Tab-separated table of C-alpha atoms in Angstrom:
chain	number	residue	atom	x	y	z
A	12	MET	CA	45.363	-11.426	-14.482
A	13	ASP	CA	43.362	-10.190	-11.510
A	14	ALA	CA	39.984	-10.513	-13.172
A	15	SER	CA	36.739	-12.213	-12.369
A	16	GLU	CA	36.053	-15.473	-14.091
A	17	GLY	CA	33.565	-15.725	-16.898
A	18	ARG	CA	33.126	-14.347	-20.350
A	19	ALA	CA	33.857	-10.732	-21.145
A	20	PHE	CA	31.020	-8.253	-21.181
A	21	ALA	CA	31.412	-7.620	-24.888
A	22	ILE	CA	31.833	-3.859	-24.956
A	23	SER	CA	34.874	-1.777	-25.830
A	24	ALA	CA	35.369	1.910	-25.199
A	25	PRO	CA	35.489	4.374	-28.104
A	26	ASP	CA	38.412	6.746	-28.451
A	27	GLU	CA	38.495	9.502	-25.859
A	28	GLY	CA	36.369	12.428	-26.967
A	29	SER	CA	34.633	10.458	-29.676
A	30	GLU	CA	30.855	10.431	-29.540
A	31	GLY	CA	30.038	8.737	-32.828
A	32	PRO	CA	28.230	5.435	-33.274
A	33	GLU	CA	31.234	3.211	-32.636
A	34	PRO	CA	30.437	-0.437	-31.880
A	35	LEU	CA	30.785	-1.260	-28.199
A	36	ASP	CA	31.628	-4.902	-28.736
A	37	GLY	CA	35.226	-4.508	-29.908
A	38	PRO	CA	37.313	-2.378	-32.280
A	39	ASN	CA	36.041	-4.275	-35.331
A	40	GLY	CA	33.135	-6.087	-33.770
A	41	ALA	CA	29.588	-6.520	-34.898
A	42	ILE	CA	27.379	-3.453	-34.712
A	43	GLU	CA	24.274	-5.308	-33.591
A	44	VAL	CA	23.059	-8.850	-33.144
A	45	MET	CA	21.852	-9.667	-36.641
A	46	ASP	CA	19.636	-12.704	-36.014
A	47	ARG	CA	16.751	-10.650	-34.753
A	48	GLN	CA	14.001	-12.504	-33.002
A	49	PRO	CA	10.570	-12.355	-34.625
A	50	MET	CA	8.133	-10.042	-32.918
A	51	PRO	CA	5.238	-11.803	-31.207
A	52	MET	CA	1.761	-11.303	-32.530
A	53	ASP	CA	-0.106	-8.685	-30.552
A	54	ASP	CA	-3.638	-9.142	-31.824
A	55	GLU	CA	-4.855	-8.956	-28.230
A	56	LEU	CA	-3.728	-5.340	-27.716
A	57	PRO	CA	-4.772	-3.256	-25.768
A	58	PRO	CA	-3.625	-4.664	-22.406
A	59	GLU	CA	-4.068	-8.237	-21.366
A	60	PRO	CA	-6.140	-9.091	-18.271
A	61	LEU	CA	-4.171	-8.920	-15.044
A	62	ASP	CA	-4.272	-12.690	-14.582
A	63	ASN	CA	-2.221	-13.152	-17.764
A	64	PRO	CA	1.585	-12.830	-17.882
A	65	ARG	CA	2.705	-9.217	-17.984
A	66	ARG	CA	4.953	-8.118	-20.826
A	67	LEU	CA	8.569	-7.351	-20.026
A	68	LEU	CA	10.566	-5.795	-22.848
A	69	VAL	CA	13.996	-7.446	-23.049
A	70	TRP	CA	17.159	-6.873	-25.099
A	71	PRO	CA	18.958	-8.987	-26.142
A	72	ALA	CA	17.096	-12.314	-25.961
A	73	PRO	CA	17.375	-13.721	-22.422
A	74	ASP	CA	19.348	-16.877	-21.708
A	75	VAL	CA	17.393	-20.011	-20.833
A	76	ALA	CA	17.755	-19.693	-17.044
A	77	THR	CA	16.725	-16.035	-16.997
A	78	GLN	CA	13.797	-16.712	-19.354
A	79	GLN	CA	12.556	-19.399	-16.966
A	80	ALA	CA	13.029	-17.201	-13.902
A	81	LEU	CA	11.024	-14.413	-15.540
A	82	SER	CA	8.273	-16.778	-16.638
A	83	ASP	CA	8.065	-18.271	-13.159
A	84	ARG	CA	7.488	-14.791	-11.756
A	85	GLY	CA	4.644	-14.112	-14.193
A	86	TYR	CA	6.419	-12.162	-16.924
A	87	ARG	CA	6.131	-12.644	-20.672
A	88	PRO	CA	9.482	-11.525	-22.139
A	89	VAL	CA	9.104	-9.670	-25.440
A	90	ILE	CA	12.347	-9.118	-27.359
A	91	VAL	CA	12.828	-5.615	-28.750
A	92	ASN	CA	15.672	-4.574	-31.047
A	93	SER	CA	14.701	-1.029	-32.008
A	94	ARG	CA	12.861	2.074	-30.917
A	95	GLU	CA	9.995	1.160	-33.251
A	96	GLU	CA	9.618	-2.231	-31.581
A	97	VAL	CA	9.485	-0.577	-28.169
A	98	ASP	CA	6.840	1.852	-29.429
A	99	ALA	CA	4.752	-1.052	-30.769
A	100	GLN	CA	4.505	-2.546	-27.277
A	101	ILE	CA	3.535	0.543	-25.305
A	102	ALA	CA	-0.227	0.012	-25.580
A	103	ALA	CA	0.211	-3.218	-23.580
A	104	TYR	CA	1.718	-1.327	-20.605
A	105	PRO	CA	4.962	-3.333	-20.288
A	106	ALA	CA	6.408	-3.601	-16.800
A	107	ALA	CA	9.902	-2.407	-17.770
A	108	LEU	CA	12.692	-2.535	-20.338
A	109	PHE	CA	15.244	-5.111	-19.148
A	110	VAL	CA	18.707	-4.972	-20.758
A	111	ASP	CA	20.653	-8.085	-19.736
A	112	PRO	CA	23.694	-8.629	-22.003
A	113	LEU	CA	24.297	-12.342	-21.490
A	114	THR	CA	23.497	-13.690	-24.943
A	115	GLY	CA	24.871	-11.100	-27.353
A	116	PRO	CA	26.779	-7.833	-27.729
A	117	ILE	CA	25.099	-4.483	-27.241
A	118	THR	CA	25.955	-1.152	-28.837
A	119	ARG	CA	25.929	2.354	-27.462
A	120	THR	CA	23.703	3.795	-30.157
A	121	ALA	CA	21.115	1.029	-29.879
A	122	LEU	CA	21.179	1.292	-26.085
A	123	GLN	CA	20.619	5.050	-26.250
A	124	SER	CA	17.754	4.624	-28.704
A	125	LEU	CA	15.966	1.997	-26.613
A	126	ARG	CA	16.464	3.990	-23.413
A	127	GLN	CA	15.070	7.121	-25.053
A	128	ALA	CA	12.051	5.217	-26.389
A	129	ALA	CA	11.356	3.716	-22.971
A	130	GLY	CA	11.704	7.108	-21.284
A	131	ALA	CA	9.325	8.756	-23.741
A	132	ALA	CA	6.784	5.999	-23.051
A	133	GLU	CA	7.343	6.208	-19.257
A	134	VAL	CA	8.612	2.625	-19.048
A	135	PRO	CA	11.264	1.972	-16.341
A	136	VAL	CA	14.682	0.747	-17.492
A	137	LEU	CA	16.829	-1.841	-15.684
A	138	VAL	CA	20.295	-2.786	-16.981
A	139	THR	CA	22.580	-5.480	-15.579
A	140	ALA	CA	26.358	-5.672	-15.744
A	141	GLY	CA	29.329	-7.292	-14.092
A	142	LEU	CA	32.556	-5.702	-12.909
A	143	GLY	CA	35.998	-7.198	-13.272
A	144	GLN	CA	39.434	-5.947	-12.229
A	145	ALA	CA	42.727	-6.255	-14.108
A	146	THR	CA	45.723	-4.280	-15.217
A	147	ARG	CA	44.942	-1.834	-18.010
A	148	GLU	CA	46.747	-4.063	-20.505
A	149	ALA	CA	44.922	-7.226	-19.420
A	150	ALA	CA	41.400	-5.796	-19.086
A	151	TYR	CA	39.253	-7.435	-21.762
A	152	GLY	CA	36.066	-5.355	-21.352
A	153	ALA	CA	35.230	-1.685	-21.694
A	154	ASP	CA	35.473	1.107	-19.173
A	155	PRO	CA	32.105	0.967	-17.331
A	156	ALA	CA	31.594	4.664	-18.060
A	157	VAL	CA	31.011	3.822	-21.746
A	158	LEU	CA	27.850	1.900	-20.903
A	159	LEU	CA	26.725	4.352	-18.246
A	160	LYS	CA	27.145	7.458	-20.371
A	161	ALA	CA	24.973	5.874	-23.065
A	162	LEU	CA	22.268	5.316	-20.472
A	163	ALA	CA	22.348	8.594	-18.601
A	164	PRO	CA	19.696	11.152	-19.532
A	165	ARG	CA	20.458	14.795	-18.790
A	166	ASP	CA	18.328	17.822	-17.965
A	167	SER	CA	19.662	19.697	-21.013
A	168	ASP	CA	22.637	19.758	-23.349
A	169	VAL	CA	24.468	22.119	-21.014
A	170	HIS	CA	23.906	20.057	-17.865
A	171	PRO	CA	26.020	16.970	-17.173
A	172	PRO	CA	24.186	13.802	-16.088
A	173	ARG	CA	23.883	13.325	-12.325
A	174	VAL	CA	24.744	9.787	-11.268
A	175	LEU	CA	23.852	8.317	-7.886
A	176	LEU	CA	26.348	5.539	-7.110
A	177	ILE	CA	25.450	3.070	-4.344
A	178	GLU	CA	28.562	1.088	-3.434
A	179	GLN	CA	29.855	0.016	-0.029
A	180	ASN	CA	33.487	-0.634	-0.985
A	181	ASP	CA	35.642	2.501	-1.061
A	182	ASP	CA	38.053	1.173	-3.690
A	183	ILE	CA	35.329	0.198	-6.161
A	184	ALA	CA	33.415	3.418	-5.517
A	185	GLY	CA	36.521	5.527	-6.048
A	186	ALA	CA	37.413	3.808	-9.324
A	187	LEU	CA	33.851	4.075	-10.657
A	188	THR	CA	33.565	7.720	-9.642
A	189	ALA	CA	36.841	8.636	-11.336
A	190	SER	CA	35.816	6.810	-14.519
A	191	LEU	CA	32.434	8.569	-14.684
A	192	GLU	CA	33.857	12.001	-13.908
A	193	ARG	CA	36.446	11.635	-16.671
A	194	ARG	CA	33.541	11.328	-19.099
A	195	GLY	CA	31.805	14.426	-17.858
A	196	MET	CA	29.295	13.024	-15.371
A	197	GLN	CA	28.635	14.278	-11.848
A	198	VAL	CA	28.704	11.547	-9.220
A	199	ALA	CA	27.344	11.365	-5.677
A	200	ARG	CA	28.091	8.210	-3.721
A	201	ALA	CA	26.066	6.471	-1.006
A	202	GLY	CA	27.297	3.504	0.988
A	203	GLY	CA	23.964	1.678	0.899
A	204	ASP	CA	20.372	1.770	-0.296
A	205	ALA	CA	19.111	3.475	2.870
A	206	ASP	CA	21.648	6.329	2.639
A	207	ALA	CA	20.890	6.658	-1.067
A	208	VAL	CA	17.351	7.877	-0.375
A	209	THR	CA	18.646	10.872	1.575
A	210	LEU	CA	21.224	11.663	-1.091
A	211	ALA	CA	18.716	11.264	-3.933
A	212	SER	CA	16.399	13.827	-2.365
A	213	GLN	CA	19.256	16.337	-2.490
A	214	MET	CA	20.506	15.672	-6.039
A	215	ARG	CA	17.536	14.118	-7.942
A	216	PRO	CA	19.721	11.775	-10.046
A	217	ASN	CA	19.434	11.143	-13.779
A	218	LEU	CA	20.922	7.645	-13.377
A	219	VAL	CA	21.227	5.215	-10.443
A	220	VAL	CA	24.123	2.738	-10.424
A	221	MET	CA	24.419	0.192	-7.635
A	222	ASP	CA	25.837	-3.100	-6.487
A	223	LEU	CA	22.987	-5.595	-6.821
A	224	MET	CA	23.688	-6.905	-3.329
A	225	GLN	CA	22.919	-3.440	-1.903
A	226	VAL	CA	19.326	-3.455	-3.184
A	227	ARG	CA	16.741	-3.709	-0.422
A	228	ARG	CA	14.528	-6.633	-1.349
A	229	ARG	CA	11.706	-6.270	1.165
A	230	ARG	CA	12.089	-2.823	2.734
A	231	ALA	CA	11.665	0.584	1.140
A	232	GLY	CA	14.729	1.883	-0.682
A	233	ILE	CA	15.828	3.891	-3.700
A	234	VAL	CA	13.352	2.250	-6.110
A	235	ASP	CA	10.463	3.177	-3.846
A	236	TRP	CA	11.773	6.747	-3.490
A	237	LEU	CA	12.076	7.142	-7.271
A	238	ARG	CA	8.505	5.911	-7.739
A	239	ALA	CA	7.099	8.135	-4.987
A	240	ASN	CA	8.755	11.177	-6.563
A	241	GLY	CA	7.661	10.421	-10.119
A	242	LEU	CA	11.210	9.644	-11.303
A	243	LEU	CA	11.255	5.873	-11.733
A	244	ASP	CA	10.115	5.982	-15.370
A	245	HIS	CA	12.813	8.503	-16.311
A	246	THR	CA	15.781	7.351	-14.214
A	247	PRO	CA	17.465	4.188	-15.559
A	248	LEU	CA	18.844	1.778	-12.970
A	249	VAL	CA	22.058	-0.177	-13.499
A	250	VAL	CA	22.801	-3.057	-11.137
A	251	TYR	CA	26.129	-4.848	-11.231
A	252	THR	CA	27.746	-7.848	-9.616
A	253	SER	CA	31.297	-7.724	-8.307
A	254	ALA	CA	31.487	-10.625	-5.848
A	255	ASP	CA	34.018	-12.531	-7.966
A	256	MET	CA	36.683	-9.855	-7.520
A	257	ASP	CA	39.428	-10.625	-5.000
A	258	PRO	CA	39.036	-8.226	-2.033
A	259	ALA	CA	42.781	-8.378	-1.394
A	260	GLN	CA	43.414	-6.926	-4.860
A	261	LEU	CA	40.943	-4.031	-4.628
A	262	PRO	CA	43.412	-1.514	-3.095
A	263	ARG	CA	45.333	-1.725	-6.379
A	264	LEU	CA	42.472	0.237	-7.973
A	265	ALA	CA	43.204	3.293	-5.845
A	266	ALA	CA	46.918	2.959	-6.621
A	267	GLY	CA	46.192	2.929	-10.354
A	268	GLU	CA	47.751	-0.513	-10.777
A	269	THR	CA	44.450	-2.002	-11.970
A	270	VAL	CA	41.230	-0.748	-13.563
A	271	LEU	CA	37.599	-1.819	-13.578
A	272	PHE	CA	36.137	-3.295	-16.734
A	273	LEU	CA	32.724	-4.557	-17.778
A	274	ALA	CA	32.388	-8.319	-17.505
A	275	GLU	CA	29.466	-10.711	-17.653
A	276	ARG	CA	27.252	-10.517	-14.590
A	277	SER	CA	27.040	-13.420	-12.197
A	278	THR	CA	24.428	-16.040	-13.067
A	279	SER	CA	24.182	-17.633	-9.619
A	280	ALA	CA	20.764	-18.549	-8.256
A	281	GLU	CA	21.067	-15.784	-5.651
A	282	VAL	CA	21.750	-13.162	-8.315
A	283	GLN	CA	18.969	-14.427	-10.590
A	284	GLY	CA	16.542	-14.255	-7.684
A	285	ARG	CA	17.583	-10.741	-6.742
A	286	ILE	CA	17.227	-9.478	-10.309
A	287	VAL	CA	13.734	-10.920	-10.665
A	288	ASP	CA	12.779	-9.502	-7.250
A	289	LEU	CA	14.014	-6.090	-8.379
A	290	LEU	CA	12.040	-6.306	-11.607
A	291	ALA	CA	8.949	-7.184	-9.603
A	292	LYS	CA	9.517	-4.122	-7.405
A	293	ILE	CA	10.083	-1.867	-10.426
A	294	GLY	CA	7.078	-3.179	-12.337
A	295	THR	CA	4.402	-2.706	-9.679
A	296	ASN	CA	2.953	0.475	-11.185
């Protein structure tokens, strides 16, 4: 199987044309993680002083390494499992909603609900994912478009979501674009973060999807453009890792011999650092 190593990103696609609340973690999988974490006491609301850790809403609970990386950067992760739990944290001005599916399955309906709550409260949303490649029969994760359609806001019911895809590799970009367009989304592709700013000014995206390695860490890029144009709080960002895929096998995507599927993101030190850097850039309001 031509697939990246690691555990599957536990999401499965619903039947074509179905928009009901099917679980995303397998045909008969769990609907949600049931061992919900207790909510922290928030007697100190409204906001904490700036020299205290800033709240970062997270779902599901972060793994140990990510928890430590966030704490080291000055964040206090607060686990949220529902729209009501997001609403309860708004008075503390959380930096962002961070969806990082390493420790449990996520569902489309819960993801939509949390994204909508964050958007209504003007809290930025960052979602991580991993991409794998395999034959259609061997792919053990969902079509990426399942996750992305659940995240994508739209201007109205009659307007399809506009997705800005930032991906350097033509084969990956082509496969992602085809997958998103099959599910009714409009896609514009940029080869890098710098080009994405020009494209974003033309299309004003509802959703930004990009290879994590394309994010500008120190220079101005798409995150800065979204903030400057008042769109960061209403335009979810999805960053994915794909470094484990074999470059020699990527042309098989264009030939239809293989497909992309959602896998667990990389947990390397470089990736962890980039994610925390991106959160710091997003949460500087």
